[in-house]
Amino acid sequence: MFNEKAQMMKADDIRKLQTEKMLKMVRYAHDNVPMYKRKFKEAGISISDIKGLRDVHKIPFTVKDDLRDHYPYGILAVPREEVVRFHASSGTTGIPTVVSYTRNDLDKWNDLMARTYCAAGAKPEDIVQNAYGYGLFTGGLGFHYGAETLGCSVLPTATGNTKKQIQMMYDFKTTVLACTPSYAIYLAEASKNFGYKPREDFDIRIGMFGAEPWSDEARASIQESMGLRAQDVYGMSELYGPGVAVECPEQKGLHIWADEFYVETIDPVSGEVLPEGEKGELVFTMLSREAMPLLRYRTKDIAVINYEECDCGRWHPRIMRIKGRSDDMLIIGGVNVFPSQIEAALLETRGISEHYQIIVDRDVLDKLYVKVEVDKDLYESEDYNQEELLKRTSENLIAVLNIRANIKLLEPGAIPRTVGKAKRVIDMREEHDRIEDV
Ligand code: DLL
């Protein structure tokens, strides 16, 4: 097992190590990043007020705008010359969020990624096909170096060129596939269109899927069509990238590598720390990053954390699947709706495929439109009854959302496919607001 000592730490040892590292990190961030010195001063606290994990709630939050304000190099705690790599994620505002890494940071990230592969079931003898995007996005290089660190053979196919991708999967007998879940769904579909039988023709045993929300129903569908075990991987560029948390083969939540990431759950509105086990926004403190320390970083991701021992024997706390982001939550006619709930309701409907788009619009009232493709087999069969399918889909959506959606059933292939993160929600109300603002 790769870095077994870190992977199998007991709860008490995790807390002890977290405490030691936290105290060191608070001092390091305060002394080396002017922004943190200022934040501490404004909050009226000094480093000596933080004596243990129970005091962490006193530390002010860090938010995405803090990073944007420090474009381009980020909130550096080291001279720029010590930075060996930058990554960046683009946001809606146009100013990218840049993250910097020292040599030690990259070593640490590689270790976390190698553990991530290992905990998901990958082994040094695996052939890893990495179909995440290479470049400023952290998915490509993160999954690449992690697999090399574990000792796997890596095929850096990157995103796109789906036909060649599938050909290589077949020729090289790929055993681990790393990509977004939406691209995995597309790959399964495209390989069938190219005449392959994915379950029989491919040797993939494990999928390392993440970077976007996906449901248990989507997991079941990928596992069934590809004949692999689909493992969820969570991360974000601000926190190195992928490799913050991963599912073990028990598939009962994603283990957060707690020796490196201290997690809290807060009420996204009041900012109060919530008791263990309550659903809220995840807030992370990075316990040893050199180039760009982050204290209490607000992710906007909503989830529940489970601190119990997992059946796999690991004590690293588990994210019980990301429910969505507080800023992705749609408020439709006053009802809160997460796109993932819509996905789950659709995929529960027999005859409905996993390709869908959600459109929210407004005339006088908010309106929810769901465009979804009919499953290919059903669409081509004589039994296809559009009325009946529409009725069942509508009933399933109402049961989950409590609001009525205008559903449009489309022929297979009608919704554009994506190679990276899928764009599934189009909120026309934001467009109207922009026009009204002008
Ligand atoms: O998506 C890093 C990554 C790459 C993770 C590859 C996993 C695999 P960002 O582009 O900064 O970084 O986006 C981070 O994506 O805050 C979540 O909202 C979402 N996200 C990432 N992983 C998951 C997941 C990468 N497993 C943002 N489930 C995060 C749900 C996820 N949402």
Coordinates of C-alpha atoms and ligand atoms in Angstrom, one line a residue:
M1 CA 0.0 0.0 0.0
F2 CA 1.4 3.4 -1.0
N3 CA 2.3 5.4 2.1
E4 CA 0.4 3.0 4.3
K5 CA 1.4 4.9 7.5
A6 CA -0.5 8.0 6.3
Q7 CA -3.5 6.1 4.8
M8 CA -4.1 4.0 7.9
M9 CA -3.7 6.6 10.7
K10 CA -6.0 6.2 13.6
A11 CA -8.3 9.0 14.7
D12 CA -6.3 10.0 17.7
D13 CA -3.1 10.2 15.7
I14 CA -4.8 12.3 13.0
R15 CA -6.0 14.8 15.6
K16 CA -2.6 15.0 17.2
L17 CA -0.8 15.6 13.9
Q18 CA -3.5 18.1 12.8
T19 CA -3.0 20.0 16.0
E20 CA 0.8 20.2 15.6
K21 CA 0.6 21.1 11.9
M22 CA -2.2 23.7 12.4
L23 CA -0.3 25.6 15.1
K24 CA 2.8 25.7 12.8
M25 CA 0.8 26.7 9.8
V26 CA -1.1 29.5 11.5
R27 CA 2.2 31.0 12.5
Y28 CA 3.7 30.5 9.1
A29 CA 0.8 32.0 7.2
H30 CA 0.6 35.0 9.6
D31 CA 4.4 35.7 9.4
N32 CA 4.8 35.2 5.7
V33 CA 1.6 36.4 4.0
P34 CA 0.7 40.1 4.6
M35 CA -2.9 39.3 3.8
Y36 CA -3.1 36.9 6.8
K37 CA -1.3 39.4 9.1
R38 CA -4.0 41.9 8.1
K39 CA -6.9 39.5 8.5
F40 CA -5.7 38.6 12.0
K41 CA -5.4 42.2 13.0
E42 CA -8.8 43.1 11.6
A43 CA -10.4 40.2 13.5
G44 CA -8.6 41.3 16.7
I45 CA -6.8 38.0 17.2
S46 CA -3.2 37.1 17.5
I47 CA -1.5 33.7 16.9
S48 CA -1.3 33.0 20.6
D49 CA -5.1 32.9 20.7
I50 CA -5.0 29.7 18.6
K51 CA -3.9 27.0 21.0
G52 CA -5.5 24.0 19.4
L53 CA -8.1 22.8 17.0
R54 CA -10.9 24.1 19.2
D55 CA -9.7 27.7 18.5
V56 CA -9.7 27.3 14.7
H57 CA -13.1 28.9 14.4
K58 CA -11.6 32.2 15.5
I59 CA -9.5 32.4 12.4
P60 CA -11.1 34.6 9.6
F61 CA -12.2 32.8 6.4
T62 CA -10.3 33.0 3.2
V63 CA -12.5 33.3 0.1
K64 CA -12.0 33.1 -3.7
D65 CA -12.0 36.9 -4.0
D66 CA -8.9 37.0 -1.7
L67 CA -7.1 35.0 -4.3
R68 CA -8.4 37.1 -7.3
D69 CA -7.2 40.2 -5.5
H70 CA -3.7 38.7 -5.6
Y71 CA -3.7 38.0 -9.3
P72 CA -1.4 36.9 -10.9
Y73 CA 1.0 35.2 -8.5
G74 CA -1.4 34.5 -5.7
I75 CA -0.9 35.0 -1.9
L76 CA 2.7 33.9 -2.0
A77 CA 4.5 33.0 1.3
V78 CA 7.8 32.4 -0.5
P79 CA 9.9 34.4 -3.0
R80 CA 8.5 33.9 -6.6
E81 CA 11.7 32.3 -7.6
E82 CA 10.9 29.3 -5.4
V83 CA 7.7 28.7 -7.3
V84 CA 8.1 25.8 -9.8
R85 CA 4.6 25.7 -11.2
F86 CA 1.3 27.6 -11.5
H87 CA -2.1 26.3 -12.1
A88 CA -5.3 28.4 -12.6
S89 CA -9.0 28.0 -12.8
S90 CA -11.2 30.4 -14.7
G91 CA -14.3 31.7 -13.0
T92 CA -17.3 33.6 -14.1
T93 CA -15.7 37.0 -13.4
G94 CA -13.0 36.5 -15.9
I95 CA -10.1 36.9 -13.4
P96 CA -8.5 33.5 -13.0
T97 CA -7.7 32.1 -9.6
V98 CA -4.0 31.3 -9.6
V99 CA -2.4 28.6 -7.4
S100 CA 1.4 28.3 -6.9
Y101 CA 3.5 25.3 -6.0
T102 CA 7.1 25.0 -4.6
R103 CA 9.0 21.8 -5.3
N104 CA 8.0 20.5 -1.9
D105 CA 4.3 21.3 -2.6
L106 CA 4.5 19.2 -5.8
D107 CA 6.1 16.3 -4.0
K108 CA 3.3 16.5 -1.4
W109 CA 0.6 16.7 -4.1
N110 CA 2.1 13.7 -5.9
D111 CA 2.1 11.7 -2.7
L112 CA -1.6 12.6 -2.1
M113 CA -2.5 11.6 -5.7
A114 CA -0.6 8.4 -5.4
R115 CA -2.5 7.6 -2.2
T116 CA -5.7 8.6 -4.0
Y117 CA -5.1 6.0 -6.8
C118 CA -4.1 3.4 -4.3
A119 CA -7.1 3.9 -2.0
A120 CA -9.4 3.6 -5.0
G121 CA -7.8 0.2 -5.8
A122 CA -5.2 1.1 -8.4
K123 CA -1.8 -0.8 -8.3
P124 CA 1.7 0.0 -9.7
E125 CA 1.1 -2.6 -12.5
D126 CA -2.0 -0.7 -13.8
I127 CA -2.1 1.1 -17.2
V128 CA -3.6 4.5 -16.5
Q129 CA -5.3 6.4 -19.3
N130 CA -5.5 10.0 -18.3
A131 CA -8.2 11.8 -20.2
Y132 CA -8.4 14.9 -18.0
G133 CA -7.4 18.2 -19.6
Y134 CA -3.7 19.0 -19.4
G135 CA -2.7 22.6 -18.9
L136 CA -3.7 25.2 -16.3
F137 CA -6.5 22.9 -15.1
T138 CA -5.2 20.7 -12.3
G139 CA -6.8 17.5 -13.5
G140 CA -4.3 16.5 -16.2
L141 CA -1.0 17.0 -14.4
G142 CA -2.4 16.0 -11.0
F143 CA -3.6 12.6 -12.2
H144 CA -0.5 12.2 -14.4
Y145 CA 2.2 12.6 -11.8
G146 CA 0.2 10.8 -9.1
A147 CA 0.0 7.7 -11.4
E148 CA 3.7 7.9 -12.1
T149 CA 4.5 8.3 -8.4
L150 CA 2.5 5.1 -7.7
G151 CA 4.5 3.4 -10.5
C152 CA 1.8 2.9 -13.0
S153 CA 2.2 3.1 -16.8
V154 CA 0.6 6.4 -17.9
L155 CA -1.1 7.2 -21.2
P156 CA -1.5 11.0 -21.3
T157 CA -4.2 11.0 -23.8
A158 CA -5.8 14.2 -22.4
T159 CA -9.3 15.2 -23.4
G160 CA -10.9 15.0 -26.8
N161 CA -10.1 13.0 -29.9
T162 CA -12.6 10.4 -28.7
K163 CA -12.1 7.9 -31.5
K164 CA -8.3 7.7 -30.9
Q165 CA -8.9 7.7 -27.2
I166 CA -11.1 4.6 -27.6
Q167 CA -8.7 2.9 -30.0
M168 CA -5.8 3.3 -27.5
M169 CA -8.0 2.1 -24.6
Y170 CA -8.5 -1.1 -26.7
D171 CA -4.9 -1.5 -28.0
F172 CA -3.1 -0.7 -24.8
K173 CA -5.6 -2.6 -22.6
T174 CA -6.0 0.3 -20.3
T175 CA -7.0 -0.8 -16.8
V176 CA -7.6 2.5 -15.1
L177 CA -9.5 5.4 -16.7
A178 CA -9.2 8.9 -15.3
C179 CA -11.7 11.6 -16.6
T180 CA -14.8 13.5 -15.7
P181 CA -17.9 11.3 -15.2
S182 CA -19.7 13.1 -18.0
Y183 CA -16.8 12.2 -20.4
A184 CA -16.9 8.6 -19.1
I185 CA -20.6 8.5 -20.1
Y186 CA -19.7 9.8 -23.5
L187 CA -16.8 7.4 -24.0
A188 CA -19.2 4.5 -23.1
E189 CA -21.7 5.7 -25.7
A190 CA -19.1 6.5 -28.4
S191 CA -17.4 3.2 -28.1
K192 CA -20.7 1.4 -28.7
N193 CA -21.2 3.6 -31.8
F194 CA -17.8 2.6 -33.0
G195 CA -18.8 -1.0 -32.7
Y196 CA -17.1 -2.0 -29.4
K197 CA -18.8 -3.9 -26.6
P198 CA -17.2 -2.0 -23.7
R199 CA -17.8 -4.7 -21.1
E200 CA -16.1 -7.4 -23.2
D201 CA -13.7 -5.5 -25.3
F202 CA -12.0 -3.3 -22.7
D203 CA -10.0 -4.2 -19.6
I204 CA -10.7 -1.1 -17.5
R205 CA -11.4 -2.2 -13.9
I206 CA -11.4 1.2 -12.2
G207 CA -12.6 4.7 -13.2
M208 CA -11.2 7.7 -11.3
F209 CA -14.0 10.2 -11.9
G210 CA -14.4 13.7 -10.5
A211 CA -14.2 17.4 -11.0
E212 CA -18.0 17.8 -11.2
P213 CA -21.0 16.6 -9.3
W214 CA -22.5 13.2 -10.4
S215 CA -25.1 11.0 -8.8
D216 CA -25.3 7.4 -7.6
E217 CA -27.5 6.7 -10.6
A218 CA -24.8 8.0 -13.0
R219 CA -22.3 5.8 -11.2
A220 CA -24.6 2.8 -11.6
S221 CA -25.0 3.6 -15.3
I222 CA -21.2 3.9 -16.0
Q223 CA -20.4 0.8 -14.0
E224 CA -23.0 -1.2 -15.9
S225 CA -22.1 0.0 -19.4
M226 CA -18.3 -0.1 -19.0
G227 CA -18.0 -3.1 -16.5
L228 CA -15.7 -1.1 -14.2
R229 CA -15.8 0.2 -10.6
A230 CA -16.4 4.0 -10.8
Q231 CA -14.6 5.8 -7.9
D232 CA -15.4 9.4 -7.0
V233 CA -12.4 11.8 -6.6
Y234 CA -12.8 15.3 -5.2
G235 CA -10.5 18.3 -5.2
M236 CA -10.2 21.9 -6.3
S237 CA -7.4 23.9 -7.8
E238 CA -7.1 26.1 -4.7
L239 CA -6.4 22.9 -2.6
Y240 CA -3.6 21.6 -4.9
G241 CA -6.2 20.1 -7.4
P242 CA -7.6 16.5 -7.4
G243 CA -6.5 14.3 -4.5
V244 CA -8.2 16.1 -1.5
A245 CA -10.6 13.1 -1.1
V246 CA -11.3 9.8 -2.7
E247 CA -13.6 6.8 -2.3
C248 CA -12.2 3.5 -1.2
P249 CA -13.8 0.4 -2.8
E250 CA -16.5 0.4 0.0
Q251 CA -17.9 3.4 -1.9
K252 CA -19.3 4.8 1.3
G253 CA -18.0 8.4 1.1
L254 CA -14.8 10.1 0.0
H255 CA -11.9 10.0 2.5
I256 CA -10.4 13.4 3.0
W257 CA -6.6 13.1 3.6
A258 CA -6.9 14.7 7.0
D259 CA -3.2 14.7 7.7
E260 CA -3.0 17.5 5.0
F261 CA -6.5 19.0 5.0
Y262 CA -8.4 20.1 8.1
V263 CA -12.1 20.2 7.3
E264 CA -14.9 22.1 8.9
T265 CA -18.6 22.3 7.9
I266 CA -20.2 25.7 8.2
D267 CA -23.6 27.3 7.8
P268 CA -23.2 29.0 4.4
V269 CA -25.3 31.9 5.5
S270 CA -24.2 32.7 9.1
G271 CA -20.6 31.2 8.8
E272 CA -21.2 29.3 12.1
V273 CA -19.4 26.0 12.5
L274 CA -22.0 23.2 12.4
P275 CA -22.0 20.1 14.7
E276 CA -20.5 16.9 13.2
G277 CA -22.8 15.2 10.8
E278 CA -24.7 18.3 9.7
K279 CA -24.9 19.3 6.0
G280 CA -23.1 22.5 5.2
E281 CA -20.4 24.3 3.3
L282 CA -17.0 22.6 3.4
V283 CA -14.1 24.8 4.7
F284 CA -10.5 23.6 4.4
T285 CA -7.3 24.6 6.0
M286 CA -4.2 23.3 4.2
L287 CA -1.8 22.0 6.9
S288 CA 1.5 22.2 5.1
R289 CA 1.5 24.0 1.8
E290 CA 4.6 26.2 1.4
A291 CA 3.9 28.5 -1.6
M292 CA 0.4 29.5 -0.9
P293 CA -1.0 28.8 2.6
L294 CA -4.8 28.7 2.9
L295 CA -6.5 29.0 6.2
R296 CA -10.2 28.2 6.4
Y297 CA -10.9 28.4 2.7
R298 CA -14.6 28.5 1.8
T299 CA -15.3 26.1 -1.0
K300 CA -19.0 26.7 -1.5
D301 CA -19.4 22.9 -1.9
I302 CA -22.2 21.5 0.2
A303 CA -21.8 18.1 1.9
V304 CA -22.1 16.1 5.1
I305 CA -18.9 14.7 6.8
N306 CA -18.8 11.4 8.5
Y307 CA -16.1 11.0 11.2
E308 CA -16.6 7.3 11.9
E309 CA -14.2 4.5 11.0
C310 CA -14.9 3.2 7.5
D311 CA -15.2 -0.6 6.8
C312 CA -11.9 -0.3 4.9
G313 CA -10.2 0.5 8.3
R314 CA -9.4 4.1 7.4
W315 CA -10.2 6.9 9.8
H316 CA -9.8 9.8 7.4
P317 CA -13.2 11.5 7.6
R318 CA -15.5 11.0 4.7
I319 CA -17.5 13.4 2.4
M320 CA -20.8 11.7 1.9
R321 CA -20.9 12.9 -1.8
I322 CA -20.9 16.5 -2.7
K323 CA -24.6 17.6 -2.9
G324 CA -23.8 20.6 -5.1
R325 CA -22.4 24.1 -4.7
S326 CA -24.1 26.9 -2.8
D327 CA -23.6 29.0 -5.9
D328 CA -25.1 26.3 -8.2
M329 CA -28.2 26.0 -6.2
L330 CA -31.1 27.2 -8.3
I331 CA -34.0 29.0 -6.6
I332 CA -36.9 28.4 -8.8
G333 CA -40.1 30.1 -7.7
G334 CA -38.7 30.1 -4.2
V335 CA -37.9 26.4 -4.1
N336 CA -34.3 25.4 -3.7
V337 CA -33.1 22.9 -6.3
F338 CA -29.8 21.3 -6.8
P339 CA -29.1 20.1 -10.3
S340 CA -27.9 16.8 -8.9
Q341 CA -31.4 16.2 -7.6
I342 CA -32.8 16.6 -11.1
E343 CA -30.1 14.2 -12.5
A344 CA -31.0 11.6 -9.9
A345 CA -34.7 11.8 -10.7
L346 CA -34.1 11.6 -14.4
L347 CA -31.8 8.6 -14.1
E348 CA -34.3 6.8 -12.0
T349 CA -36.7 7.0 -14.9
R350 CA -36.5 3.9 -17.0
G351 CA -36.0 4.8 -20.7
I352 CA -34.3 8.1 -20.0
S353 CA -30.6 8.6 -20.8
E354 CA -28.0 10.4 -18.8
H355 CA -27.8 13.3 -21.3
Y356 CA -29.8 16.2 -20.2
Q357 CA -29.8 20.0 -19.9
I358 CA -31.6 22.2 -17.4
I359 CA -32.8 25.6 -18.5
V360 CA -34.3 28.1 -16.1
D361 CA -36.1 31.0 -17.5
R362 CA -38.6 33.7 -16.4
D363 CA -41.5 35.5 -17.9
V364 CA -43.6 36.5 -15.0
L365 CA -42.8 33.4 -13.0
D366 CA -39.7 31.2 -13.0
K367 CA -39.9 28.3 -15.3
L368 CA -37.9 25.1 -15.3
Y369 CA -37.2 23.3 -18.6
V370 CA -35.6 20.0 -18.7
K371 CA -34.3 18.7 -22.0
V372 CA -33.4 15.0 -22.0
E373 CA -32.5 12.4 -24.5
V374 CA -34.5 9.1 -24.7
D375 CA -32.4 6.0 -24.2
K376 CA -31.2 4.7 -27.6
D377 CA -32.6 1.2 -27.2
L378 CA -36.1 2.4 -26.2
Y379 CA -36.1 5.1 -28.9
E380 CA -35.4 2.6 -31.6
S381 CA -37.9 -0.1 -30.3
E382 CA -41.5 -0.5 -31.3
D383 CA -42.6 -0.1 -27.7
Y384 CA -41.6 3.5 -27.5
N385 CA -44.5 5.5 -26.2
Q386 CA -43.6 9.2 -25.9
E387 CA -46.7 10.2 -23.9
E388 CA -46.1 7.5 -21.3
L389 CA -42.4 8.3 -20.9
L390 CA -43.2 12.0 -20.6
K391 CA -45.7 11.2 -17.8
R392 CA -43.3 9.0 -15.9
T393 CA -40.5 11.5 -16.1
S394 CA -42.7 14.3 -15.0
E395 CA -44.0 12.3 -12.0
N396 CA -40.5 11.4 -10.9
L397 CA -39.3 15.0 -11.1
I398 CA -42.3 16.3 -9.2
A399 CA -41.8 13.7 -6.5
V400 CA -38.2 15.0 -5.9
L401 CA -38.5 18.7 -6.6
N402 CA -42.1 19.6 -5.7
I403 CA -42.3 21.8 -8.8
R404 CA -43.5 21.2 -12.2
A405 CA -41.0 21.1 -15.1
N406 CA -41.5 21.5 -18.8
I407 CA -39.9 18.4 -20.1
K408 CA -38.8 17.9 -23.7
L409 CA -37.8 14.4 -24.8
L410 CA -35.1 14.5 -27.5
E411 CA -33.7 11.9 -29.8
P412 CA -30.4 10.2 -28.9
G413 CA -27.4 12.4 -29.7
A414 CA -29.3 15.7 -29.6
I415 CA -27.5 17.2 -26.6
P416 CA -23.9 18.3 -27.2
R417 CA -21.3 16.1 -25.6
T418 CA -18.4 17.5 -23.5
V419 CA -14.9 16.2 -23.0
G420 CA -14.3 18.1 -19.7
K421 CA -16.8 19.4 -17.2
A422 CA -20.3 19.3 -18.5
K423 CA -22.4 22.5 -18.8
R424 CA -25.7 21.2 -17.7
V425 CA -27.5 24.3 -16.4
I426 CA -28.4 27.3 -18.4
D427 CA -29.9 30.1 -16.3
M428 CA -31.6 32.5 -18.7
R429 CA -32.6 34.7 -15.8
E430 CA -29.0 35.8 -15.4
E431 CA -28.9 36.7 -19.1
H432 CA -32.1 38.8 -18.7
D433 CA -30.6 40.5 -15.7
R434 CA -27.5 41.4 -17.6
I435 CA -29.5 42.9 -20.4
E436 CA -31.7 44.8 -17.9
D437 CA -28.5 46.1 -16.2
V438 CA -27.3 47.6 -19.5
Ligands
DLL1 O1 -12.1 20.1 -10.6 C1 -10.0 19.4 -9.5 C2 -10.3 18.0 -9.9 C3 -9.8 17.5 -11.0 C4 -11.0 17.2 -9.0 C5 -10.1 16.2 -11.4 C6 -11.3 15.9 -9.3 C7 -10.8 15.4 -10.5 P1 -11.6 23.0 -10.0 O2 -11.6 23.1 -11.5 O3 -11.0 24.1 -9.3 O4 -10.8 21.7 -9.6 O5 -13.1 22.8 -9.6 C8 -13.3 22.5 -8.2 O6 -15.3 21.2 -8.8 O7 -15.2 23.0 -5.8 C9 -16.5 21.2 -6.8 O8 -17.5 22.1 -6.9 C10 -16.3 20.5 -8.1 N1 -15.9 19.1 -7.9 C11 -14.6 18.6 -8.0 N2 -14.6 17.3 -7.7 C12 -15.9 16.9 -7.5 C13 -16.6 15.7 -7.1 C14 -11.1 20.4 -10.0 N3 -16.0 14.6 -7.0 C15 -14.8 22.3 -8.0 N4 -18.0 15.8 -6.9 C16 -15.2 21.9 -6.6 C17 -18.6 17.0 -7.1 C18 -16.7 18.1 -7.6 N5 -18.0 18.1 -7.4

